[in-house]
Amino acid sequence: MNLSVNTFYELSEIQYSFIARKFISMPVLEQSLKPFNTLQIEHSCTHLLHAKSKEELTQYCLELYRSEKPFMLLGGGSNIVLTDDFQGTVIRVESKGVLKTEDQDFYYLDVQAGENWHELVESSLLMSIQGLENLALIPGTVGASPIQNIGAYGVELKDVCDWVEYLDLASGELIRLNAVDCDFSYRESIFKKALKSKAVITAVGFKIRKLWLPVLTYGPLKAFDKETVTAKQVFDCICQLRNEKLPDPTVLGNAGSFFKNPVIAKAQFMKLKEEFEHAVGFTINDEEVKVAAGWLIDNLGLKGYTVGGASVHEEQALVLVNLGKATGSDVVQLAKHIIGSVKHAYDIKLEVEPRIIGANGEKELLDD
Ligand SMILES: Cc1cc2nc3c(=O)[nH]c(=O)nc-3n(C[C@H](O)[C@H](O)[C@H](O)COP(=O)(O)OP(=O)(O)OC[C@H]3O[C@@H](n4cnc5c(N)ncnc54)[C@H](O)[C@@H]3O)c2cc1C
């Protein structure tokens, strides 16, 4: 076994042979992933490991990577579509721990990847840290939050992120990347591009200004007076809005917004407005407009449109739901129908948000 020297997580021979025995020669046990994905798709994996600490997470990943065994990471399973039984090991990221420090102007949080995102938002408020409240009730783990730069109600992870620590699979080193180097943009980051399949996020650092500036730019939040509003009021309002707008995945399986809001040229948006005066868009800059994908789908009368057991949510066109027995393939076929319809009607290309996972790992929607 070729173990590199001087790496942070180098394994001793004893550790290595213990782990090797444990995982390489493990009997194949089909493990259902239904409880671990919010779309509630019934598919399985060959082995399921629960990484309860950063050390376990790095050891499991390095071991499998170095022995060239297929594996994938799973947080809360709220941003994946399983289209087949995964032929490999799934490592659930369950490492816990939050460390708080501060200086005169900022609070700093050092949070392990397996912490639940919403619980972090809640506990930050209890610690009198204000700034995460707009991101309340987003499902999933802290470790997955930088991957698509989660965002809601005018705030994105990039606004509060200080650094991201990841395990570089090739070298076995833990690397801390400053937020500016994470290449964050709308639902994008370096972890979906140059570092895709190369990095395991182990912890995220937050830097939150003590002088709180509420973000009240969206919908009902505008009704608050910025001089008197509290972070708890914003938090409560957002929880209420989300509970009203989005189906609860424990009741009706879903992966949140299925499509990104497409960004188009202002001239194209003006043409769209001429044809459909109610088209919804948000100006990004002098040249571009972000169009509400939900409106594009709703306007085609696709709410309630069903393929097999998968359907466009009756109230929220951006959300695809599992009516009970949907397969991943139903969800993919439904998504393809929507993409085709939107392209045909408006000449706008929709992109999917969740990751499509097949037997051999992540794949493109069109591969299915
Ligand atoms: C009801 C609902 C509402 C939602 N609302 C929003 C919203 O408002 N805004 C928003 O941005 N998103 C939203 N989402 C999407 C989702 O919550 C986020 O993308 C979330 O960050 C996914 O976290 P997760 O732990 O569930 O990731 P998973 O679904 O478990 O994993 C997603 C991908 O990340 C990889 N991964 C997971 N953990 C790690 C790690 N530690 N290191 C490297 N790779 C990893 C996985 O292999 C997979 O490819 C919503 C989803 C649902 C179901």
mmCIF file of C-alpha atoms in Angstrom, residues 51-361:
data_model
loop_
_atom_site.group_PDB
_atom_site.id
_atom_site.type_symbol
_atom_site.label_atom_id
_atom_site.label_comp_id
_atom_site.label_asym_id
_atom_site.label_seq_id
_atom_site.Cartn_x
_atom_site.Cartn_y
_atom_site.Cartn_z
ATOM 1 C CA ALA A 51 -18.708 8.921 10.160
ATOM 2 C CA LYS A 52 -19.217 10.272 13.668
ATOM 3 C CA SER A 53 -16.074 12.413 13.839
ATOM 4 C CA LYS A 54 -13.697 14.255 11.538
ATOM 5 C CA GLU A 55 -11.149 11.496 12.114
ATOM 6 C CA GLU A 56 -13.588 8.777 11.059
ATOM 7 C CA LEU A 57 -14.683 10.804 8.051
ATOM 8 C CA THR A 58 -11.131 11.309 6.806
ATOM 9 C CA GLN A 59 -10.073 7.744 7.546
ATOM 10 C CA TYR A 60 -13.065 6.157 5.792
ATOM 11 C CA CYS A 61 -12.711 8.394 2.736
ATOM 12 C CA LEU A 62 -8.958 7.937 2.411
ATOM 13 C CA GLU A 63 -9.202 4.225 2.872
ATOM 14 C CA LEU A 64 -11.818 3.777 0.182
ATOM 15 C CA TYR A 65 -10.175 6.280 -2.153
ATOM 16 C CA ARG A 66 -6.767 4.623 -1.867
ATOM 17 C CA SER A 67 -8.136 1.145 -2.381
ATOM 18 C CA GLU A 68 -10.045 2.459 -5.413
ATOM 19 C CA LYS A 69 -13.389 1.382 -3.984
ATOM 20 C CA PRO A 70 -16.437 3.398 -5.145
ATOM 21 C CA PHE A 71 -17.887 5.617 -2.435
ATOM 22 C CA MET A 72 -20.015 8.691 -2.080
ATOM 23 C CA LEU A 73 -20.727 11.169 0.692
ATOM 24 C CA LEU A 74 -24.148 11.845 2.060
ATOM 25 C CA GLY A 75 -25.271 14.612 4.374
ATOM 26 C CA GLY A 76 -28.989 15.090 4.872
ATOM 27 C CA GLY A 77 -29.792 13.704 1.404
ATOM 28 C CA SER A 78 -31.826 16.830 0.602
ATOM 29 C CA ASN A 79 -30.133 17.623 -2.685
ATOM 30 C CA ILE A 80 -29.899 14.271 -4.459
ATOM 31 C CA VAL A 81 -31.983 12.127 -6.799
ATOM 32 C CA LEU A 82 -31.150 8.420 -6.625
ATOM 33 C CA THR A 83 -31.826 6.747 -9.970
ATOM 34 C CA ASP A 84 -30.351 3.337 -9.191
ATOM 35 C CA ASP A 85 -28.857 1.212 -6.404
ATOM 36 C CA PHE A 86 -25.429 2.706 -5.696
ATOM 37 C CA GLN A 87 -22.740 0.063 -6.233
ATOM 38 C CA GLY A 88 -20.414 1.153 -3.486
ATOM 39 C CA THR A 89 -20.118 2.571 0.026
ATOM 40 C CA VAL A 90 -22.114 5.549 1.207
ATOM 41 C CA ILE A 91 -20.452 7.534 3.986
ATOM 42 C CA ARG A 92 -22.929 9.570 6.007
ATOM 43 C CA VAL A 93 -21.316 12.692 7.390
ATOM 44 C CA GLU A 94 -22.311 12.829 11.067
ATOM 45 C CA SER A 95 -19.340 14.616 12.672
ATOM 46 C CA LYS A 96 -20.478 17.106 15.306
ATOM 47 C CA GLY A 97 -19.066 20.139 17.086
ATOM 48 C CA VAL A 98 -19.387 23.919 17.132
ATOM 49 C CA LEU A 99 -16.631 26.148 18.470
ATOM 50 C CA LYS A 100 -17.405 29.829 19.072
ATOM 51 C CA THR A 101 -14.826 32.602 19.454
ATOM 52 C CA GLU A 102 -15.058 36.380 19.056
ATOM 53 C CA ASP A 103 -13.117 39.600 18.820
ATOM 54 C CA GLN A 104 -14.293 43.185 19.054
ATOM 55 C CA ASP A 105 -16.205 43.218 15.761
ATOM 56 C CA PHE A 106 -16.957 39.607 14.824
ATOM 57 C CA TYR A 107 -18.184 36.253 16.056
ATOM 58 C CA TYR A 108 -16.385 33.226 14.623
ATOM 59 C CA LEU A 109 -17.882 29.741 14.418
ATOM 60 C CA ASP A 110 -15.872 26.633 13.580
ATOM 61 C CA VAL A 111 -18.494 24.009 12.705
ATOM 62 C CA GLN A 112 -18.033 20.319 11.919
ATOM 63 C CA ALA A 113 -19.463 19.107 8.596
ATOM 64 C CA GLY A 114 -22.109 16.790 10.057
ATOM 65 C CA GLU A 115 -23.915 19.469 12.067
ATOM 66 C CA ASN A 116 -27.494 20.045 10.958
ATOM 67 C CA TRP A 117 -27.805 23.384 9.149
ATOM 68 C CA HIS A 118 -31.097 24.547 10.666
ATOM 69 C CA GLU A 119 -29.980 23.576 14.177
ATOM 70 C CA LEU A 120 -26.893 25.724 13.649
ATOM 71 C CA VAL A 121 -29.082 28.684 12.678
ATOM 72 C CA GLU A 122 -31.266 28.154 15.750
ATOM 73 C CA SER A 123 -28.371 27.723 18.158
ATOM 74 C CA SER A 124 -26.549 30.764 16.735
ATOM 75 C CA LEU A 125 -29.553 32.892 17.725
ATOM 76 C CA LEU A 126 -29.450 31.395 21.213
ATOM 77 C CA MET A 127 -25.781 32.451 21.343
ATOM 78 C CA SER A 128 -26.943 35.999 20.376
ATOM 79 C CA ILE A 129 -25.277 35.703 16.984
ATOM 80 C CA GLN A 130 -27.388 37.421 14.347
ATOM 81 C CA GLY A 131 -26.857 36.966 10.631
ATOM 82 C CA LEU A 132 -27.873 33.389 9.762
ATOM 83 C CA GLU A 133 -31.619 33.847 10.370
ATOM 84 C CA ASN A 134 -32.562 34.287 6.662
ATOM 85 C CA LEU A 135 -31.178 30.797 6.023
ATOM 86 C CA ALA A 136 -33.498 29.112 8.536
ATOM 87 C CA LEU A 137 -35.124 25.762 7.711
ATOM 88 C CA ILE A 138 -32.836 24.864 4.816
ATOM 89 C CA PRO A 139 -32.464 21.097 5.248
ATOM 90 C CA GLY A 140 -29.133 19.312 5.211
ATOM 91 C CA THR A 141 -25.707 19.513 6.769
ATOM 92 C CA VAL A 142 -23.226 22.310 7.304
ATOM 93 C CA GLY A 143 -20.669 20.350 5.248
ATOM 94 C CA ALA A 144 -22.857 20.461 2.146
ATOM 95 C CA SER A 145 -23.755 24.142 2.539
ATOM 96 C CA PRO A 146 -20.746 25.561 0.640
ATOM 97 C CA ILE A 147 -21.132 23.140 -2.262
ATOM 98 C CA GLN A 148 -24.032 24.975 -3.866
ATOM 99 C CA ASN A 149 -23.566 28.135 -1.773
ATOM 100 C CA ILE A 150 -26.991 27.709 -0.184
ATOM 101 C CA GLY A 151 -29.140 30.773 -0.221
ATOM 102 C CA ALA A 152 -32.585 32.082 0.626
ATOM 103 C CA TYR A 153 -34.374 35.374 1.206
ATOM 104 C CA GLY A 154 -31.513 37.621 0.129
ATOM 105 C CA VAL A 155 -28.658 35.886 1.985
ATOM 106 C CA GLU A 156 -26.190 33.298 0.714
ATOM 107 C CA LEU A 157 -23.638 31.187 2.521
ATOM 108 C CA LYS A 158 -20.879 33.283 0.961
ATOM 109 C CA ASP A 159 -22.068 36.304 2.980
ATOM 110 C CA VAL A 160 -21.209 34.611 6.288
ATOM 111 C CA CYS A 161 -18.542 32.080 5.319
ATOM 112 C CA ASP A 162 -14.970 32.695 6.468
ATOM 113 C CA TRP A 163 -13.291 29.500 5.283
ATOM 114 C CA VAL A 164 -13.991 25.912 4.239
ATOM 115 C CA GLU A 165 -11.804 23.045 5.402
ATOM 116 C CA TYR A 166 -11.623 20.000 3.160
ATOM 117 C CA LEU A 167 -9.781 16.733 2.867
ATOM 118 C CA ASP A 168 -7.862 16.635 -0.388
ATOM 119 C CA LEU A 169 -8.313 13.009 -1.404
ATOM 120 C CA ALA A 170 -5.243 12.847 -3.641
ATOM 121 C CA SER A 171 -2.758 14.133 -1.034
ATOM 122 C CA GLY A 172 -4.585 13.134 2.165
ATOM 123 C CA GLU A 173 -4.096 16.665 3.518
ATOM 124 C CA LEU A 174 -6.611 18.858 5.254
ATOM 125 C CA ILE A 175 -6.702 22.200 3.459
ATOM 126 C CA ARG A 176 -8.361 25.396 4.656
ATOM 127 C CA LEU A 177 -9.658 27.519 1.795
ATOM 128 C CA ASN A 178 -10.572 31.144 2.417
ATOM 129 C CA ALA A 179 -14.101 32.060 1.330
ATOM 130 C CA VAL A 180 -12.772 34.313 -1.440
ATOM 131 C CA ASP A 181 -11.031 31.300 -2.978
ATOM 132 C CA CYS A 182 -14.185 29.151 -2.934
ATOM 133 C CA ASP A 183 -15.440 30.791 -6.126
ATOM 134 C CA PHE A 184 -18.943 31.219 -4.720
ATOM 135 C CA SER A 185 -21.728 32.374 -7.014
ATOM 136 C CA TYR A 186 -25.459 31.626 -7.386
ATOM 137 C CA ARG A 187 -25.787 27.920 -6.385
ATOM 138 C CA GLU A 188 -22.167 27.358 -7.403
ATOM 139 C CA SER A 189 -18.734 26.975 -5.855
ATOM 140 C CA ILE A 190 -15.328 25.491 -6.525
ATOM 141 C CA PHE A 191 -16.657 22.253 -4.960
ATOM 142 C CA LYS A 192 -18.941 21.769 -7.989
ATOM 143 C CA LYS A 193 -16.176 22.690 -10.416
ATOM 144 C CA ALA A 194 -12.390 22.302 -9.981
ATOM 145 C CA LEU A 195 -12.699 20.358 -6.698
ATOM 146 C CA LYS A 196 -15.638 18.182 -7.724
ATOM 147 C CA SER A 197 -15.064 14.568 -6.543
ATOM 148 C CA LYS A 198 -11.674 15.597 -5.144
ATOM 149 C CA ALA A 199 -12.639 17.147 -1.808
ATOM 150 C CA VAL A 200 -14.447 16.048 1.332
ATOM 151 C CA ILE A 201 -15.632 19.036 3.309
ATOM 152 C CA THR A 202 -14.782 18.451 6.967
ATOM 153 C CA ALA A 203 -15.627 21.814 8.599
ATOM 154 C CA VAL A 204 -16.877 25.303 7.770
ATOM 155 C CA GLY A 205 -15.803 28.560 9.407
ATOM 156 C CA PHE A 206 -18.210 31.493 9.796
ATOM 157 C CA LYS A 207 -17.376 35.150 10.408
ATOM 158 C CA ILE A 208 -20.408 37.153 11.481
ATOM 159 C CA ARG A 209 -20.375 40.853 12.149
ATOM 160 C CA LYS A 210 -21.516 41.869 15.638
ATOM 161 C CA LEU A 211 -23.146 44.968 14.230
ATOM 162 C CA TRP A 212 -26.247 43.308 12.794
ATOM 163 C CA LEU A 213 -27.742 44.622 9.557
ATOM 164 C CA PRO A 214 -31.058 42.853 8.878
ATOM 165 C CA VAL A 215 -31.677 41.740 5.292
ATOM 166 C CA LEU A 216 -35.320 42.572 4.609
ATOM 167 C CA THR A 217 -35.358 42.739 0.824
ATOM 168 C CA TYR A 218 -37.713 39.820 0.166
ATOM 169 C CA GLY A 219 -41.533 39.736 0.185
ATOM 170 C CA PRO A 220 -43.148 39.905 3.622
ATOM 171 C CA LEU A 221 -39.809 40.763 5.262
ATOM 172 C CA LYS A 222 -40.178 44.234 3.721
ATOM 173 C CA ALA A 223 -42.985 44.960 6.195
ATOM 174 C CA PHE A 224 -40.522 44.972 9.130
ATOM 175 C CA ASP A 225 -39.018 48.248 10.384
ATOM 176 C CA LYS A 226 -35.251 47.812 10.085
ATOM 177 C CA GLU A 227 -34.686 49.991 13.164
ATOM 178 C CA THR A 228 -36.751 47.826 15.513
ATOM 179 C CA VAL A 229 -36.886 44.338 14.002
ATOM 180 C CA THR A 230 -35.084 41.511 15.831
ATOM 181 C CA ALA A 231 -33.272 38.546 14.303
ATOM 182 C CA LYS A 232 -35.723 36.232 16.080
ATOM 183 C CA GLN A 233 -38.645 37.964 14.323
ATOM 184 C CA VAL A 234 -36.945 37.468 10.943
ATOM 185 C CA PHE A 235 -36.228 33.827 11.828
ATOM 186 C CA ASP A 236 -39.862 33.203 12.860
ATOM 187 C CA CYS A 237 -41.213 34.939 9.754
ATOM 188 C CA ILE A 238 -38.990 32.866 7.458
ATOM 189 C CA CYS A 239 -39.904 29.606 9.202
ATOM 190 C CA GLN A 240 -43.576 30.472 8.786
ATOM 191 C CA LEU A 241 -43.147 31.414 5.109
ATOM 192 C CA ARG A 242 -41.232 28.260 4.316
ATOM 193 C CA ASN A 243 -43.709 26.042 6.168
ATOM 194 C CA GLU A 244 -46.540 27.602 4.167
ATOM 195 C CA LYS A 245 -44.771 27.535 0.792
ATOM 196 C CA LEU A 246 -42.778 24.306 0.732
ATOM 197 C CA PRO A 247 -44.033 20.756 1.258
ATOM 198 C CA ASP A 248 -42.562 19.016 4.314
ATOM 199 C CA PRO A 249 -40.239 16.310 2.898
ATOM 200 C CA THR A 250 -41.167 13.926 5.725
ATOM 201 C CA VAL A 251 -44.773 14.065 4.498
ATOM 202 C CA LEU A 252 -44.307 14.541 0.739
ATOM 203 C CA GLY A 253 -40.851 13.575 -0.502
ATOM 204 C CA ASN A 254 -39.058 16.408 -2.334
ATOM 205 C CA ALA A 255 -35.637 17.985 -2.852
ATOM 206 C CA GLY A 256 -36.666 21.638 -2.521
ATOM 207 C CA SER A 257 -36.347 23.813 -5.623
ATOM 208 C CA PHE A 258 -35.591 21.443 -8.474
ATOM 209 C CA PHE A 259 -34.367 24.072 -10.938
ATOM 210 C CA LYS A 260 -32.100 27.083 -10.671
ATOM 211 C CA ASN A 261 -33.590 30.428 -11.589
ATOM 212 C CA PRO A 262 -32.115 31.020 -15.072
ATOM 213 C CA VAL A 263 -30.147 34.200 -15.688
ATOM 214 C CA ILE A 264 -30.910 35.745 -19.076
ATOM 215 C CA ALA A 265 -30.019 38.905 -20.991
ATOM 216 C CA LYS A 266 -32.128 41.941 -20.141
ATOM 217 C CA ALA A 267 -33.200 42.259 -23.805
ATOM 218 C CA GLN A 268 -34.530 38.689 -23.773
ATOM 219 C CA PHE A 269 -36.410 39.409 -20.563
ATOM 220 C CA MET A 270 -37.995 42.518 -22.092
ATOM 221 C CA LYS A 271 -39.205 40.361 -25.008
ATOM 222 C CA LEU A 272 -40.586 37.824 -22.537
ATOM 223 C CA LYS A 273 -42.412 40.632 -20.736
ATOM 224 C CA GLU A 274 -43.929 41.831 -24.007
ATOM 225 C CA GLU A 275 -45.428 38.395 -24.536
ATOM 226 C CA PHE A 276 -46.221 37.577 -20.898
ATOM 227 C CA GLU A 277 -46.752 40.720 -18.898
ATOM 228 C CA HIS A 278 -46.753 38.808 -15.581
ATOM 229 C CA ALA A 279 -43.318 37.225 -16.100
ATOM 230 C CA VAL A 280 -41.320 37.453 -12.863
ATOM 231 C CA GLY A 281 -37.660 38.475 -12.859
ATOM 232 C CA PHE A 282 -35.089 40.179 -10.616
ATOM 233 C CA THR A 283 -32.557 42.558 -12.090
ATOM 234 C CA ILE A 284 -29.027 41.389 -11.295
ATOM 235 C CA ASN A 285 -27.066 44.094 -13.077
ATOM 236 C CA ASP A 286 -27.390 46.399 -16.108
ATOM 237 C CA GLU A 287 -27.317 43.469 -18.511
ATOM 238 C CA GLU A 288 -28.867 40.468 -16.772
ATOM 239 C CA VAL A 289 -32.121 39.397 -15.168
ATOM 240 C CA LYS A 290 -32.739 36.311 -13.017
ATOM 241 C CA VAL A 291 -36.083 34.830 -14.070
ATOM 242 C CA ALA A 292 -38.278 32.962 -11.583
ATOM 243 C CA ALA A 293 -38.136 29.361 -12.830
ATOM 244 C CA GLY A 294 -41.301 28.647 -10.836
ATOM 245 C CA TRP A 295 -43.183 31.226 -12.884
ATOM 246 C CA LEU A 296 -41.898 29.802 -16.195
ATOM 247 C CA ILE A 297 -43.184 26.335 -15.233
ATOM 248 C CA ASP A 298 -46.444 27.518 -13.676
ATOM 249 C CA ASN A 299 -47.257 29.646 -16.719
ATOM 250 C CA LEU A 300 -47.175 26.488 -18.864
ATOM 251 C CA GLY A 301 -49.876 24.961 -16.671
ATOM 252 C CA LEU A 302 -47.545 22.231 -15.419
ATOM 253 C CA LYS A 303 -48.558 22.277 -11.754
ATOM 254 C CA GLY A 304 -49.814 18.782 -10.991
ATOM 255 C CA TYR A 305 -48.212 17.324 -14.163
ATOM 256 C CA THR A 306 -47.244 13.742 -13.302
ATOM 257 C CA VAL A 307 -44.851 11.099 -14.601
ATOM 258 C CA GLY A 308 -45.240 7.750 -12.817
ATOM 259 C CA GLY A 309 -45.119 8.579 -9.127
ATOM 260 C CA ALA A 310 -43.444 11.980 -9.535
ATOM 261 C CA SER A 311 -45.366 15.201 -9.886
ATOM 262 C CA VAL A 312 -44.978 18.967 -10.087
ATOM 263 C CA HIS A 313 -46.215 20.247 -6.716
ATOM 264 C CA GLU A 314 -49.758 21.628 -6.931
ATOM 265 C CA GLU A 315 -48.837 24.850 -5.113
ATOM 266 C CA GLN A 316 -45.145 25.353 -5.853
ATOM 267 C CA ALA A 317 -44.164 24.692 -9.476
ATOM 268 C CA LEU A 318 -40.452 24.705 -8.682
ATOM 269 C CA VAL A 319 -40.772 21.655 -6.436
ATOM 270 C CA LEU A 320 -41.058 18.093 -7.764
ATOM 271 C CA VAL A 321 -42.645 15.697 -5.308
ATOM 272 C CA ASN A 322 -42.772 11.959 -4.754
ATOM 273 C CA LEU A 323 -46.460 11.031 -4.573
ATOM 274 C CA GLY A 324 -45.495 7.852 -2.747
ATOM 275 C CA LYS A 325 -43.927 5.334 -5.091
ATOM 276 C CA ALA A 326 -41.862 7.503 -7.432
ATOM 277 C CA THR A 327 -38.656 6.068 -8.824
ATOM 278 C CA GLY A 328 -35.650 8.256 -9.474
ATOM 279 C CA SER A 329 -36.309 7.639 -13.145
ATOM 280 C CA ASP A 330 -39.845 9.102 -12.815
ATOM 281 C CA VAL A 331 -38.330 12.241 -11.287
ATOM 282 C CA VAL A 332 -35.715 12.505 -14.038
ATOM 283 C CA GLN A 333 -38.262 11.978 -16.830
ATOM 284 C CA LEU A 334 -40.513 14.624 -15.288
ATOM 285 C CA ALA A 335 -37.582 17.046 -15.033
ATOM 286 C CA LYS A 336 -36.685 16.403 -18.677
ATOM 287 C CA HIS A 337 -40.270 17.083 -19.750
ATOM 288 C CA ILE A 338 -40.224 20.409 -17.888
ATOM 289 C CA ILE A 339 -36.842 21.400 -19.320
ATOM 290 C CA GLY A 340 -38.045 20.573 -22.845
ATOM 291 C CA SER A 341 -41.325 22.467 -22.402
ATOM 292 C CA VAL A 342 -39.616 25.579 -21.015
ATOM 293 C CA LYS A 343 -37.019 25.569 -23.788
ATOM 294 C CA HIS A 344 -39.726 25.168 -26.436
ATOM 295 C CA ALA A 345 -41.985 27.887 -25.011
ATOM 296 C CA TYR A 346 -39.460 30.582 -24.043
ATOM 297 C CA ASP A 347 -36.081 29.500 -25.475
ATOM 298 C CA ILE A 348 -34.708 29.433 -21.922
ATOM 299 C CA LYS A 349 -32.555 26.585 -20.629
ATOM 300 C CA LEU A 350 -33.378 25.326 -17.144
ATOM 301 C CA GLU A 351 -30.659 23.714 -15.024
ATOM 302 C CA VAL A 352 -31.358 21.236 -12.255
ATOM 303 C CA GLU A 353 -30.245 21.938 -8.682
ATOM 304 C CA PRO A 354 -30.037 18.439 -7.119
ATOM 305 C CA ARG A 355 -27.287 15.971 -7.964
ATOM 306 C CA ILE A 356 -28.376 12.904 -9.949
ATOM 307 C CA ILE A 357 -26.847 9.728 -8.485
ATOM 308 C CA GLY A 358 -26.778 6.477 -10.461
ATOM 309 C CA ALA A 359 -25.243 3.046 -9.848
ATOM 310 C CA ASN A 360 -21.710 4.371 -10.311
ATOM 311 C CA GLY A 361 -22.096 7.773 -8.697
#
